[in-house]
PDB file of C-alpha atoms and ligand atoms in Angstrom:
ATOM      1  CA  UNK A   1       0.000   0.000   0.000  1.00 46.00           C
ATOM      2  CA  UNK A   2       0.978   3.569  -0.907  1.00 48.00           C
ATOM      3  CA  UNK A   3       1.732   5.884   1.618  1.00 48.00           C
ATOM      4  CA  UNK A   4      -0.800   8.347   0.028  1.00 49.00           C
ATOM      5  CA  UNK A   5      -3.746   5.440   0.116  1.00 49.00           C
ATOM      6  CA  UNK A   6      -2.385   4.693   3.425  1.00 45.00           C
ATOM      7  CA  UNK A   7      -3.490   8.290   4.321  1.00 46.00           C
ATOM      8  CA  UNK A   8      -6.460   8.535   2.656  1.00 44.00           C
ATOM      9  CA  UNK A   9      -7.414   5.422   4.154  1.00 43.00           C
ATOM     10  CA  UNK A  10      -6.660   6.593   7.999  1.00 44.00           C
ATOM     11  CA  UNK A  11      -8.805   9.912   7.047  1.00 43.00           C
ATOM     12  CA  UNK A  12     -11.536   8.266   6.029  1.00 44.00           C
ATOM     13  CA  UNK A  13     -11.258   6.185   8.916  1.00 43.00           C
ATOM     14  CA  UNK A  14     -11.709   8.921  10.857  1.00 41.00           C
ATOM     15  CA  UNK A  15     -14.452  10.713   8.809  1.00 42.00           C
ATOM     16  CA  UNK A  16     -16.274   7.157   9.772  1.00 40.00           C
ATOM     17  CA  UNK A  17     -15.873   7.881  13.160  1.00 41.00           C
ATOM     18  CA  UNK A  18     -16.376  11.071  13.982  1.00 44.00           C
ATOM     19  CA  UNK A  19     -18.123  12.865  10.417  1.00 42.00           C
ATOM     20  CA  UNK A  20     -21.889  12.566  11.908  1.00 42.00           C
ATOM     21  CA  UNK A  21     -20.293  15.009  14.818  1.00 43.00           C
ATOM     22  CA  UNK A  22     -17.631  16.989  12.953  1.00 43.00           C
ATOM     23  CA  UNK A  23     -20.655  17.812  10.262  1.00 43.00           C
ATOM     24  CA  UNK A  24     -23.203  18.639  12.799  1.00 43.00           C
ATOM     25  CA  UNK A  25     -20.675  20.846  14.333  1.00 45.00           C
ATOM     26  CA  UNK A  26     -19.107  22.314  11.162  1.00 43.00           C
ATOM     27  CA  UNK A  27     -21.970  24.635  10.819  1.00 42.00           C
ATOM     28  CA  UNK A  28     -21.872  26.235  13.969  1.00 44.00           C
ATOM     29  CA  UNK A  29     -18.278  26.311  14.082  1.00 44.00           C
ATOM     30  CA  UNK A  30     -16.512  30.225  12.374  1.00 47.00           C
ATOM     31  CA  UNK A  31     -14.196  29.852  11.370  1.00 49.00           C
ATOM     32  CA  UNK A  32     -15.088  26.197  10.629  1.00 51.00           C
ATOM     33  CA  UNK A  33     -12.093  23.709  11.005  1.00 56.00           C
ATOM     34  CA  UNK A  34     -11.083  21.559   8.520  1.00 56.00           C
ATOM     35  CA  UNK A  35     -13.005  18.219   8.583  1.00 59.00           C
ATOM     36  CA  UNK A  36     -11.805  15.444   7.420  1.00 59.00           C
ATOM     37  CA  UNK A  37     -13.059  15.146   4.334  1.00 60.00           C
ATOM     38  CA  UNK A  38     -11.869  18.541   3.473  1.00 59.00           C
ATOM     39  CA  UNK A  39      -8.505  16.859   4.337  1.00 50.00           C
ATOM     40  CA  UNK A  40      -9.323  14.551   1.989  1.00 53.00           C
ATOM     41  CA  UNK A  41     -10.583  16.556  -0.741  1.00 57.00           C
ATOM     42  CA  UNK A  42      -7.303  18.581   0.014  1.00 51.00           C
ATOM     43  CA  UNK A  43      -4.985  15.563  -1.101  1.00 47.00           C
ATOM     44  CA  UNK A  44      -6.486  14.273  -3.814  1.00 51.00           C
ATOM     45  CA  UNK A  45      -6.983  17.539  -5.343  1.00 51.00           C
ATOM     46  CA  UNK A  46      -2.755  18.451  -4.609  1.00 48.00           C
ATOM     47  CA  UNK A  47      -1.130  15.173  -5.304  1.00 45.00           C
ATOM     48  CA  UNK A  48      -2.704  12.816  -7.672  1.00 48.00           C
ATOM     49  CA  UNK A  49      -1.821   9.292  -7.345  1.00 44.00           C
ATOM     50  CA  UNK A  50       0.454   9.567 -10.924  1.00 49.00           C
ATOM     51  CA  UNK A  51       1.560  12.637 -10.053  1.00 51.00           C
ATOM     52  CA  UNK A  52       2.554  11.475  -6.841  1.00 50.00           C
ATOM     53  CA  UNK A  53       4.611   8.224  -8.536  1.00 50.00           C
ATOM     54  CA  UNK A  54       5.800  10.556 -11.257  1.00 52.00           C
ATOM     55  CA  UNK A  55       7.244  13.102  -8.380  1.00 50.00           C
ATOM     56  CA  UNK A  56       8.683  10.357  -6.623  1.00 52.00           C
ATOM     57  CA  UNK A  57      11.056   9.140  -9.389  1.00 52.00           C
ATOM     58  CA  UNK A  58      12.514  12.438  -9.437  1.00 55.00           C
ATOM     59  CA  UNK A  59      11.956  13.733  -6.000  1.00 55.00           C
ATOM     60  CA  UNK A  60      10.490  11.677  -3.420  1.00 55.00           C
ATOM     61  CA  UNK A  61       8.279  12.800  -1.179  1.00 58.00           C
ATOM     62  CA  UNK A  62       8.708  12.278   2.638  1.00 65.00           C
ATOM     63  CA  UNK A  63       6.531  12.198   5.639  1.00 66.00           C
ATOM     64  CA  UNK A  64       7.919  15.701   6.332  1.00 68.00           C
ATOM     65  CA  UNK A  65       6.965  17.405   3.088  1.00 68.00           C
ATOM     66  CA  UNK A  66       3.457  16.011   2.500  1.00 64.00           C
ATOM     67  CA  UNK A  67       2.989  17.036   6.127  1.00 65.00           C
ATOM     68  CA  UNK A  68       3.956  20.451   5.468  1.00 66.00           C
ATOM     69  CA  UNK A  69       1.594  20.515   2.274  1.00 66.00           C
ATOM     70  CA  UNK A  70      -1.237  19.260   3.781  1.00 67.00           C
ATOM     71  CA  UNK A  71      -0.943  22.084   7.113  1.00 68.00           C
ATOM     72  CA  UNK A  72       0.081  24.272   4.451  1.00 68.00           C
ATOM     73  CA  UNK A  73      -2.947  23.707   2.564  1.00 70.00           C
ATOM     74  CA  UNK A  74      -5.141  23.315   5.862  1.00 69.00           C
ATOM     75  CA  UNK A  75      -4.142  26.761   6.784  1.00 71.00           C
ATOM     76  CA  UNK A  76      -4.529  28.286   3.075  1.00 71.00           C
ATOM     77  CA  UNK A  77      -8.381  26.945   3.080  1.00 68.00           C
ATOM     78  CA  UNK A  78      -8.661  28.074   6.762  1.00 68.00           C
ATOM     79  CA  UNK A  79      -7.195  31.446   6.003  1.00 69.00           C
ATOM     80  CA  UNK A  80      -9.621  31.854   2.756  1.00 69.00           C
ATOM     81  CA  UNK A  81     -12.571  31.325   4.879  1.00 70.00           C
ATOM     82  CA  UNK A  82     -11.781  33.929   7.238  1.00 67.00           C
ATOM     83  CA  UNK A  83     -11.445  36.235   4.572  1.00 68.00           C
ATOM     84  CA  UNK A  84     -14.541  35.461   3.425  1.00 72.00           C
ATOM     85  CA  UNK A  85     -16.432  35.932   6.871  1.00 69.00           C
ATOM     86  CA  UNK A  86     -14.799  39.332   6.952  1.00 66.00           C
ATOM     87  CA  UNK A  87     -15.405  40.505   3.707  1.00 71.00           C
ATOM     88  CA  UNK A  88     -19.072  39.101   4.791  1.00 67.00           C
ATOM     89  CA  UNK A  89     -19.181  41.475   7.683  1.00 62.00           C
ATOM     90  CA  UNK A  90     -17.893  44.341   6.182  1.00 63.00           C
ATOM     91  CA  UNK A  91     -21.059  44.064   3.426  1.00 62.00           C
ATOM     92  CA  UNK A  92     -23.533  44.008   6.564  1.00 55.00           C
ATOM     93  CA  UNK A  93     -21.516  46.921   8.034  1.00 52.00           C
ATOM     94  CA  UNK A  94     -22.095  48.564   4.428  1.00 54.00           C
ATOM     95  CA  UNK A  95     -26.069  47.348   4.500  1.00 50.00           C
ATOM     96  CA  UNK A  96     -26.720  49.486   8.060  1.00 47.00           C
ATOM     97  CA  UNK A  97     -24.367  52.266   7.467  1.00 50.00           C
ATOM     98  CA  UNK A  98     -26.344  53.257   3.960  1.00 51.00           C
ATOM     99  CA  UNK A  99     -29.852  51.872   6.142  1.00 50.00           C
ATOM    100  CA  UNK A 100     -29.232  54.489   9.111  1.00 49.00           C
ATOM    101  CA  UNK A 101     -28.439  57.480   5.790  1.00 52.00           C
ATOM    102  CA  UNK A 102     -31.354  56.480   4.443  1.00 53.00           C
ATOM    103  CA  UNK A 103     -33.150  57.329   7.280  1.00 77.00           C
ATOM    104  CA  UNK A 104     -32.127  61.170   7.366  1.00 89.00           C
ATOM    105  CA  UNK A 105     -33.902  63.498   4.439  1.00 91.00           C
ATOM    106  CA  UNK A 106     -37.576  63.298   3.140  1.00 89.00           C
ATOM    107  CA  UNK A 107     -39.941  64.832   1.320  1.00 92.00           C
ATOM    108  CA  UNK A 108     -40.650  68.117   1.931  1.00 96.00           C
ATOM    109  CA  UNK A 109     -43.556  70.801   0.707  1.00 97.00           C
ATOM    110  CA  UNK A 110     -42.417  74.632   0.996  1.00 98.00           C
ATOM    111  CA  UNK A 111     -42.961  78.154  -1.298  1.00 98.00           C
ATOM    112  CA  UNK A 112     -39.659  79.522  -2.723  1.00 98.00           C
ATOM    113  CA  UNK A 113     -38.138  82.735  -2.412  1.00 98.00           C
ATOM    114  CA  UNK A 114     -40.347  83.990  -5.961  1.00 98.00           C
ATOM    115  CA  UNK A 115     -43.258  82.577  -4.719  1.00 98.00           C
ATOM    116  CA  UNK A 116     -43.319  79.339  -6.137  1.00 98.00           C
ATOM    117  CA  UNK A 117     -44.434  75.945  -4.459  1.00 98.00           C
ATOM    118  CA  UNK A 118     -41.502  73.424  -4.391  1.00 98.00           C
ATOM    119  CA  UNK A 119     -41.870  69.610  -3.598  1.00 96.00           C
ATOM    120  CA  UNK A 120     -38.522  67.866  -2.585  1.00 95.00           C
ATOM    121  CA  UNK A 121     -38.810  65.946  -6.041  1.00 95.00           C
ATOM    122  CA  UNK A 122     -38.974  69.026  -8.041  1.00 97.00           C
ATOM    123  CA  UNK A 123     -34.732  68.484  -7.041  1.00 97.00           C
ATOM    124  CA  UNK A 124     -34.724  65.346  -7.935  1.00 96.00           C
ATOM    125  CA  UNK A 125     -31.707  64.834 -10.802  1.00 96.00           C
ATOM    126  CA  UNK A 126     -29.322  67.834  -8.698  1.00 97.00           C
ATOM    127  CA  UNK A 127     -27.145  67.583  -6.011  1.00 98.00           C
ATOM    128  CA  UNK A 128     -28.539  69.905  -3.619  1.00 98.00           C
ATOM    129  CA  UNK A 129     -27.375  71.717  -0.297  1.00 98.00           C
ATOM    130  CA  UNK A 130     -29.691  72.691   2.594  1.00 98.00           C
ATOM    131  CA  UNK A 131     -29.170  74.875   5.282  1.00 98.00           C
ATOM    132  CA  UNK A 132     -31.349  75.471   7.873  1.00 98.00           C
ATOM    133  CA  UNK A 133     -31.369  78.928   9.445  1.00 98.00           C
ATOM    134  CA  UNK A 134     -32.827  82.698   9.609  1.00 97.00           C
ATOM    135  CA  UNK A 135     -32.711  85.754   8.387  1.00 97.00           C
ATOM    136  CA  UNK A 136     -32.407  87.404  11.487  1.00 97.00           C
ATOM    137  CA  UNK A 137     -29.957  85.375  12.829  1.00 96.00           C
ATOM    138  CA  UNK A 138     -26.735  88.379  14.210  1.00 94.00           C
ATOM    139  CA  UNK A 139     -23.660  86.106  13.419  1.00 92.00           C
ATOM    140  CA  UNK A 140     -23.588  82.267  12.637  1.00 96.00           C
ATOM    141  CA  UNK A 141     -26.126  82.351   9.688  1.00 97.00           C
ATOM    142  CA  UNK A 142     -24.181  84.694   7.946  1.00 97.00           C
ATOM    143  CA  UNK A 143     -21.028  83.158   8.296  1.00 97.00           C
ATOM    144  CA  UNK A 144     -22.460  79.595   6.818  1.00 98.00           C
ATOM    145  CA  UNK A 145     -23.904  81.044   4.228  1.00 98.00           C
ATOM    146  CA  UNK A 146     -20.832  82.497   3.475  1.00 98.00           C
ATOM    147  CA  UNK A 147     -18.389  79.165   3.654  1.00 98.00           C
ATOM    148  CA  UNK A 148     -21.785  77.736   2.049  1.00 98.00           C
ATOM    149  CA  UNK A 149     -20.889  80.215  -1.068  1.00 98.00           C
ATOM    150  CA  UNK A 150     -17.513  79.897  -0.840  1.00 98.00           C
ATOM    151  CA  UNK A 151     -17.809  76.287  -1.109  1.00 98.00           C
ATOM    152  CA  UNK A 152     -20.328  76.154  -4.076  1.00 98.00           C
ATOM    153  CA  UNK A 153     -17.374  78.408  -5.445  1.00 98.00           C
ATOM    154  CA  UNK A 154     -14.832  76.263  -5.440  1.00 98.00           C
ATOM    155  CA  UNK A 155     -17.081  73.753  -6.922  1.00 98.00           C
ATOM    156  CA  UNK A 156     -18.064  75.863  -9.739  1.00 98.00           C
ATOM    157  CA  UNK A 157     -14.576  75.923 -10.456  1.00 97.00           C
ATOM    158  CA  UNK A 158     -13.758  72.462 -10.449  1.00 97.00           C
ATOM    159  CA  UNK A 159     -14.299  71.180 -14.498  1.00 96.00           C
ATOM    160  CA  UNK A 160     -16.310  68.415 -14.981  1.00 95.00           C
ATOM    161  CA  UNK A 161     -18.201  68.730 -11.641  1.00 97.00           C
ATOM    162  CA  UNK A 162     -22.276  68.821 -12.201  1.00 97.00           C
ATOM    163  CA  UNK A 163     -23.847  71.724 -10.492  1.00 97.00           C
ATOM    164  CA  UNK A 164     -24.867  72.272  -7.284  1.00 98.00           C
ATOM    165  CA  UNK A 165     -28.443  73.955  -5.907  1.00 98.00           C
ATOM    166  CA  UNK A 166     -27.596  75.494  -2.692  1.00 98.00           C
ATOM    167  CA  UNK A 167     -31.550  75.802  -0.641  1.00 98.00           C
ATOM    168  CA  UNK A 168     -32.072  78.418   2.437  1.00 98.00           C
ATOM    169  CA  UNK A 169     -34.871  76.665   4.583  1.00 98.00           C
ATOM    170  CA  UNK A 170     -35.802  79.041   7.024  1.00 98.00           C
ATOM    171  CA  UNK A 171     -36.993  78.090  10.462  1.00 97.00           C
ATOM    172  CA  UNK A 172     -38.563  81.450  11.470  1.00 97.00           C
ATOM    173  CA  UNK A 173     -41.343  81.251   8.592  1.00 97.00           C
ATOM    174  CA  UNK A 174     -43.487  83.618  11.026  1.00 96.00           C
ATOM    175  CA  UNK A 175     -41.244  86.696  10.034  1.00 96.00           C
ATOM    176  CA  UNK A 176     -39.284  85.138   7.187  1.00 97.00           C
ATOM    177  CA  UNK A 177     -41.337  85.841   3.904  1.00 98.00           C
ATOM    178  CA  UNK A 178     -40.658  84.745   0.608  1.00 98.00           C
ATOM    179  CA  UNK A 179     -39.521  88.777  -0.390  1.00 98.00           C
ATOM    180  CA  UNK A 180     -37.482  89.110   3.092  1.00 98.00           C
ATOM    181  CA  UNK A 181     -35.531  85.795   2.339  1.00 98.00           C
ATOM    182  CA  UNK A 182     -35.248  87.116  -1.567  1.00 98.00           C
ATOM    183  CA  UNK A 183     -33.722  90.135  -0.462  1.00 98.00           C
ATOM    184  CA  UNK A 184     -31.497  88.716   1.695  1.00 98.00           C
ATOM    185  CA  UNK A 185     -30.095  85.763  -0.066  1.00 98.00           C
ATOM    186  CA  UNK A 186     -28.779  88.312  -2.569  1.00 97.00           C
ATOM    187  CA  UNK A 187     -25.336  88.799  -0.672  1.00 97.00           C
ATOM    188  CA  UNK A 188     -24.834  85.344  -0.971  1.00 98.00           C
ATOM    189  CA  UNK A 189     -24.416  82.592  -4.112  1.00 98.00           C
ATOM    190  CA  UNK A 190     -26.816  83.323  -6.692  1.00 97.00           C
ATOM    191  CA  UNK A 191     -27.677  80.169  -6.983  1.00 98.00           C
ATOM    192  CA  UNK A 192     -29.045  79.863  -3.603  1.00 98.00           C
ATOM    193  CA  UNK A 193     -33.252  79.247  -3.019  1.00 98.00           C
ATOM    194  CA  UNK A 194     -34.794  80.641  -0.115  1.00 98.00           C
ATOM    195  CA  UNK A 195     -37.708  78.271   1.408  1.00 98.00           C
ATOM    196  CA  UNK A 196     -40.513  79.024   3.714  1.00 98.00           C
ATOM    197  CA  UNK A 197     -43.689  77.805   4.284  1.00 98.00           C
ATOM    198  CA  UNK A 198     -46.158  77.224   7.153  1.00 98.00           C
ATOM    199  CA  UNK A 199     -45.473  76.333  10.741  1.00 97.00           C
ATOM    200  CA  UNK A 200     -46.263  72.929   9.898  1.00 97.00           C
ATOM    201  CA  UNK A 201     -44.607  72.399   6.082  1.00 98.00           C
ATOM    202  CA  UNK A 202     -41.515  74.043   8.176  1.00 98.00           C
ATOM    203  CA  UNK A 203     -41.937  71.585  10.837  1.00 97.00           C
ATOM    204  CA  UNK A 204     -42.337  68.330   8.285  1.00 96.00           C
ATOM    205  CA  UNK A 205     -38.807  69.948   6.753  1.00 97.00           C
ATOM    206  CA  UNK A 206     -36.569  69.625  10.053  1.00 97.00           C
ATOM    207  CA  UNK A 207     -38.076  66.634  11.255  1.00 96.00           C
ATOM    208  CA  UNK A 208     -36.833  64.866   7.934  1.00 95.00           C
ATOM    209  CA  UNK A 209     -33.114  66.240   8.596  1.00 95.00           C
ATOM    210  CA  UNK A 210     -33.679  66.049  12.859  1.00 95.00           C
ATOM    211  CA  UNK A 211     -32.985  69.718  12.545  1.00 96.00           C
ATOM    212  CA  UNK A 212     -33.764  71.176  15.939  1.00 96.00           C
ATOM    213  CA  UNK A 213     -35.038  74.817  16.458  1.00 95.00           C
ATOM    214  CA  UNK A 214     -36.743  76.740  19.393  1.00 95.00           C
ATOM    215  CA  UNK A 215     -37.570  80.397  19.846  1.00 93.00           C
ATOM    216  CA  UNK A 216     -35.659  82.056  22.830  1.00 93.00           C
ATOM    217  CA  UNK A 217     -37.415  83.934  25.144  1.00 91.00           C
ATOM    218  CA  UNK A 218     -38.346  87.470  24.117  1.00 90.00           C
ATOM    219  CA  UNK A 219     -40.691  90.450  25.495  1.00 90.00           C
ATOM    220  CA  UNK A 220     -41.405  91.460  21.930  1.00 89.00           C
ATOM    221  CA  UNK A 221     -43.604  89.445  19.259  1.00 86.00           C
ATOM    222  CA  UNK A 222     -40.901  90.724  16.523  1.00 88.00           C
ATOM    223  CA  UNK A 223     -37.904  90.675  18.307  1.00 92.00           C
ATOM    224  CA  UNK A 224     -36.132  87.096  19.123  1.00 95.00           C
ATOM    225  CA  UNK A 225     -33.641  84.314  18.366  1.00 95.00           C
ATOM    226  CA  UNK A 226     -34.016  81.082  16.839  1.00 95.00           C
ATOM    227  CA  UNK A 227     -31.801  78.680  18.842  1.00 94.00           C
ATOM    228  CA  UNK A 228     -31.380  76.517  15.991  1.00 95.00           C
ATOM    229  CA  UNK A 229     -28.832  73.138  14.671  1.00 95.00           C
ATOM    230  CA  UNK A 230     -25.903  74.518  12.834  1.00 96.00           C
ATOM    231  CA  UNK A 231     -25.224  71.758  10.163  1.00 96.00           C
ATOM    232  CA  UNK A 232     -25.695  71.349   6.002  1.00 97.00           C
ATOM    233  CA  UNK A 233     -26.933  68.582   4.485  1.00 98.00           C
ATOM    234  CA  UNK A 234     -25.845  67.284   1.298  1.00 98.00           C
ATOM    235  CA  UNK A 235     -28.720  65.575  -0.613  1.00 97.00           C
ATOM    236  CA  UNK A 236     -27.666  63.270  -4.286  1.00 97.00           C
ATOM    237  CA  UNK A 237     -29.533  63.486  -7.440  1.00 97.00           C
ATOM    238  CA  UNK A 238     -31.492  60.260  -6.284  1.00 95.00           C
ATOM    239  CA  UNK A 239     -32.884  62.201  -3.204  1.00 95.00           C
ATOM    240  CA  UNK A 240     -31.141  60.571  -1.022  1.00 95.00           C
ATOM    241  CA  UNK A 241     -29.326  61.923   1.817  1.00 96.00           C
ATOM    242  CA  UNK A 242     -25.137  61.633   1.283  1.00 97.00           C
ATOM    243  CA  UNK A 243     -23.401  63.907   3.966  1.00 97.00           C
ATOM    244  CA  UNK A 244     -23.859  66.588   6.617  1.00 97.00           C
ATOM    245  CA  UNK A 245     -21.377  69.022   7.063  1.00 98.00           C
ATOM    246  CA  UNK A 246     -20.949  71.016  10.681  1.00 97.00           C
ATOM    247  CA  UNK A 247     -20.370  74.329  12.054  1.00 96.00           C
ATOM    248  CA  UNK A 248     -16.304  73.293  12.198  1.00 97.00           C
ATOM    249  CA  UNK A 249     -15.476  72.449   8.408  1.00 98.00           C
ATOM    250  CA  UNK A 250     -14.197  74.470   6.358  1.00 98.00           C
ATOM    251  CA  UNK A 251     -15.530  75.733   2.785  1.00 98.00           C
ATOM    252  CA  UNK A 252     -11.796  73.712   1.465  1.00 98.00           C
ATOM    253  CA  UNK A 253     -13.114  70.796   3.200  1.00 98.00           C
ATOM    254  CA  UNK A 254     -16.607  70.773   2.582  1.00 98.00           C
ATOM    255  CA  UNK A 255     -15.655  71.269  -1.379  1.00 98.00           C
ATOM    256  CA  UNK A 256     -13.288  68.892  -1.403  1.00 98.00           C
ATOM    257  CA  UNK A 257     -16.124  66.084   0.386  1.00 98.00           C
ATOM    258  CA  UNK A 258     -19.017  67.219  -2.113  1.00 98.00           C
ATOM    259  CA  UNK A 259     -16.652  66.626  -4.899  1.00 98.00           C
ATOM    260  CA  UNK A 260     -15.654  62.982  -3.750  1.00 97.00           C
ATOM    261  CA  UNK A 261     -19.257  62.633  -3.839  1.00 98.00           C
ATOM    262  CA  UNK A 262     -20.211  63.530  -7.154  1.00 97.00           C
ATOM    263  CA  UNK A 263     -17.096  61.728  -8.906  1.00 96.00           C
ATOM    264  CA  UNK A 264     -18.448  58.383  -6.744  1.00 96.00           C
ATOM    265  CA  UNK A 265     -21.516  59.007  -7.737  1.00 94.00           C
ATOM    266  CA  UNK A 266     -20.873  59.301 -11.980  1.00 86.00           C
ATOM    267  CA  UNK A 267     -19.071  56.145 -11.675  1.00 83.00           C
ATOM    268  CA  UNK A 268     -21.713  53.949 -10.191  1.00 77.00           C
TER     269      UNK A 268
HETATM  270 NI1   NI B 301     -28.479  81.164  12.745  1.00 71.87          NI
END
């Protein structure tokens, strides 16, 4: 008897004895250990009985070497299957990362700054930029609006970059008209849409991007602050939601992320 039969005899030997358990287990088992008949499997498939004869006229093979093939092999399967249970993983990672975007961003119903109703779909097919803020706002508005602007600059500038619709949702629609928000979206991109609506449509609006606001205390009807989230939302052709971009980053930076985006996106 060979010493390869004499191998594939003692495996199967043991596959009799213990396969029931060691497939019962196998399942459960990650990453699963070799069973024998993978063992098996493993030989036949490496050294062929004629190959085996053929490579032993020139170069026998010893105990040693087919014992370092077959761990070498063992460990080779072993090692594939681990990298298939992370790359596994990493596509459920990918399934609730895009699941929990999905879930920021909506439809929403509001009057632009001409007067004209505008659904969410109506910017369906653009890349579009929403901040959420107020006219009378003393210091931070203005300063997003201007890295907003900035930004879109830099973007304009870019060849081969699609363009971007930069949107003004106001959450003070009780003094921000459609003509106040006109007026005062001129010292910014002309691009930019101003949005208001009613309580309610402005409501619907920040609930979709969990957009907080809350009127500050104030003696006067006409005179007060809008405590309100600080953040812009980047929105792709499709609607869906893609990025958010805080108070801390810079027009270079958000540019350069918005950018990343659209390439990504064209080559999908
Ligand atoms: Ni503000």
């Amino acid at each position: 008897m060979s010493l390869l039969r004499g191998l594939a005899v003692a495996t199967w030997r043991t596959r009799g004895v213990m396969g029931a358990n060691l497939s019962s287990r196998a399942s459960i088992m990650k990453p699963r250990l070799l069973s024998s008949r993978d063992l098996t499997r493993l030989i036949s498939r490496s050294v062929s009985e004629s190959a085996y004869e053929r490579s032993q006229k020139r170069s026998p093979i010893t105990w040693t070497s087919l014992l370092v093939l077959v761990v070498g092999g063992g460990a080779s399967v072993v090692y594939v299957k681990h990298l298939k249970e992370v790359k596994k993983k990493q596509e459920e990672e990918k399934k609730v990362k895009s699941h929990g975007k999905a879930a920021l961003g909506g439809p929403f119903s509001l009057i632009d700054h001409n007067g004209v109703r505008r659904e969410h779909s109506d910017f369906f097919g653009k890349w579009i930029l929403i901040y959420f803020g107020f006219t009378f706002c003393p210091d931070v508005c203005p300063e997003e609006l201007e890295k907003l602007t900035e930004a879109i600059k830099i973007l304009d500038d870019t060849p081969g970059l699609p363009e971007l619709q930069p949107l003004f949702i106001t959450v003070d629609p009780k003094r921000d008209t459609p003509e106040l928000i006109k007026t005062y979206l001129k010292e910014f991109h002309p691009r930019m849409l101003g949005l208001t609506g009613s309580e309610e449509e402005i409501h619907t609006a920040t609930k979709a991007y969990r957009v907080y606001y809350s009127v500050g205390p104030t003696d006067n009807p006409n005179d007060y602050l809008v405590d309100h989230t600080i953040i812009m939302y980047l929105v792709d052709p499709n609607g869906e939601f893609a990025e958010y971009y805080g108070q801390n980053r810079t027009a270079k930076e958000i540019s350069h992320s918005i950018a990343n985006f659209m390439i990504r996106f064209k080559r999908n």
